[in-house]
Tab-separated table of C-alpha atoms in Angstrom:
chain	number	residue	atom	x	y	z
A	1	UNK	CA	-6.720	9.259	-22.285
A	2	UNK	CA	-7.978	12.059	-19.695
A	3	UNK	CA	-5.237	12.467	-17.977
A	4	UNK	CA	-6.817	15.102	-15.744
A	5	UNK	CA	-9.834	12.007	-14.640
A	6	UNK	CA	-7.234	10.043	-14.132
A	7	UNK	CA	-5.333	11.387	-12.020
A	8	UNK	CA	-8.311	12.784	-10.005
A	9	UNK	CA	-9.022	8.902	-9.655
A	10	UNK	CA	-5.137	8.224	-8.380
A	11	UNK	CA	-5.544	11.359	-5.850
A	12	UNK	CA	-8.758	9.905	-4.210
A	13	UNK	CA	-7.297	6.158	-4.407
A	14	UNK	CA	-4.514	7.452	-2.818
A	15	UNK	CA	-6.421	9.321	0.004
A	16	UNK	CA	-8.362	6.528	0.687
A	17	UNK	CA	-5.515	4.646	1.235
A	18	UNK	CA	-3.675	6.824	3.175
A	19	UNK	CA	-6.853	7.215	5.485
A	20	UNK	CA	-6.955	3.396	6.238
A	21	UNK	CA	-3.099	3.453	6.616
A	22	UNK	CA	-3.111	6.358	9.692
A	23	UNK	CA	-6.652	4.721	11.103
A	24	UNK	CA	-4.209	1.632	11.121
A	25	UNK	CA	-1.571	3.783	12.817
A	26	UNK	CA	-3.489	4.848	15.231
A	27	UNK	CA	-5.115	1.238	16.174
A	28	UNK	CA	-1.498	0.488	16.581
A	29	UNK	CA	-0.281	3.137	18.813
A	30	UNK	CA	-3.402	2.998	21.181
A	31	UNK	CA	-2.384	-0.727	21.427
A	32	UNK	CA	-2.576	-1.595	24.723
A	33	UNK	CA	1.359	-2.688	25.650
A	34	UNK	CA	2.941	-4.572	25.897
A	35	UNK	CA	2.145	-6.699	23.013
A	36	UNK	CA	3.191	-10.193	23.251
A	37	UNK	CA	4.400	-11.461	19.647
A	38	UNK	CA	1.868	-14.202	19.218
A	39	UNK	CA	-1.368	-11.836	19.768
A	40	UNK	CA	-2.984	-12.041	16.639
A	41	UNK	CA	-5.174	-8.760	16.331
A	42	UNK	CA	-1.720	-6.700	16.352
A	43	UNK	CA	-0.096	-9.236	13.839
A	44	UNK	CA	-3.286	-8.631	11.798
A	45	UNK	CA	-2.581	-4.775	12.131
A	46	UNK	CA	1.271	-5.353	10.973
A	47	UNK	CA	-0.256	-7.673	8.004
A	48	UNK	CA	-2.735	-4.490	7.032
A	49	UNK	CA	0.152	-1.679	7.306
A	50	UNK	CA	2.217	-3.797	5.071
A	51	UNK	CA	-0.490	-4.669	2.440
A	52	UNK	CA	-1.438	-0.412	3.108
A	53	UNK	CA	2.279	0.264	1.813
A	54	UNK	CA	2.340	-2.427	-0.711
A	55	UNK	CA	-0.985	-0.558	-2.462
A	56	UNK	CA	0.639	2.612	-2.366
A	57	UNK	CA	3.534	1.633	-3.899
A	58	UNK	CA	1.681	-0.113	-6.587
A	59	UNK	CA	-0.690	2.587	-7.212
A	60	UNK	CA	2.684	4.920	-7.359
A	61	UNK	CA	3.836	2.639	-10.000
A	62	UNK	CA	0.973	2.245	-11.812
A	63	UNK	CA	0.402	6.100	-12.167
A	64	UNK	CA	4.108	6.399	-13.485
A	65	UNK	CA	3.616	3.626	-15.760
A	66	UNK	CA	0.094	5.208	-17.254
A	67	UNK	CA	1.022	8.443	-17.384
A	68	UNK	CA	5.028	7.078	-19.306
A	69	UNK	CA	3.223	4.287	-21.633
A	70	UNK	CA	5.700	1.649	-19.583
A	71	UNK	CA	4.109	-1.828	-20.330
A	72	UNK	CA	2.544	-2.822	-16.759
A	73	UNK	CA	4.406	-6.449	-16.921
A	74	UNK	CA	7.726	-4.789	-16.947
A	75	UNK	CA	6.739	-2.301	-13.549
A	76	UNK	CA	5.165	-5.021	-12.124
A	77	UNK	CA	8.472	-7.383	-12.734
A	78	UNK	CA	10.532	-4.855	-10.849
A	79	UNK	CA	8.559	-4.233	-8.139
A	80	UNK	CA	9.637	-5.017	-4.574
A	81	UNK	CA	6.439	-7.532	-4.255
A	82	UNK	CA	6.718	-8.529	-7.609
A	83	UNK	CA	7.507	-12.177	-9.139
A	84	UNK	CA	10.087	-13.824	-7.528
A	85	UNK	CA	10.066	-11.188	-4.444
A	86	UNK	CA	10.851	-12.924	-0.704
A	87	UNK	CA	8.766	-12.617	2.291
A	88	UNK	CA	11.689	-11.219	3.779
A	89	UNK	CA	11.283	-8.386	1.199
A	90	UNK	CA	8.072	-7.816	2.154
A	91	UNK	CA	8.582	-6.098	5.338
C-alpha cells in the first residue's frame, strides 16, 4: 500500500470534515437566542456536529487501523458508536 496516497487522502478527508464541522460551529453560535429546545433547525445543527465528530473519530480509527493491519471489525466493535453503543453514548 502507498502509504504516502493514503494518508494524503486521510489529511484532505479530514479537512473537509473539519471545514463542515466549524461552518456548523459557526451556524450555531450566530444562532439567534434564545433557542427554545423544540426548534428543529438547531436540533438539526446538534444532529450534524455529532455525526461531524462521529466521522472524525471513525476516520481516526480507520487510519490507525490501516496504517497497524488491525482487522476493521475489531476497531469498529470498540468504537464509542459501534454495535451495541447507546444513544446516550452518542452525545
Amino acid at each position: 500500500m502507498d502509504t504516502v496516497a493514503f494518508e494524503r487522502r486521510v489529511a484532505a478527508l479530514r479537512q473537509c470534515l473539519e471545514a463542515e464541522r466549524d461552518r456548523v460551529a459557526g451556524d450555531m453560535l450566530d444562532y439567534p437566542t434564545p433557542v427554545p429546545a423544540c426548534d428543529v433547525d438547531f436540533n438539526a445543527l446538534i444532529d450534524e456536529r455529532i455525526r461531524l465528530a462521529d466521522a472524525l473519530a471513525r476516520l481516526d480509527a480507520l487510519r490507525a487501523a490501516v496504517l497497524d493491519n488491525t482487522p476493521m471489525a475489531s476497531v469498529w466493535n470498540h468504537h464509542p458508536h459501534g454495535p451495541g453503543a447507546s444513544a446516550q453514548g452518542m452525545i
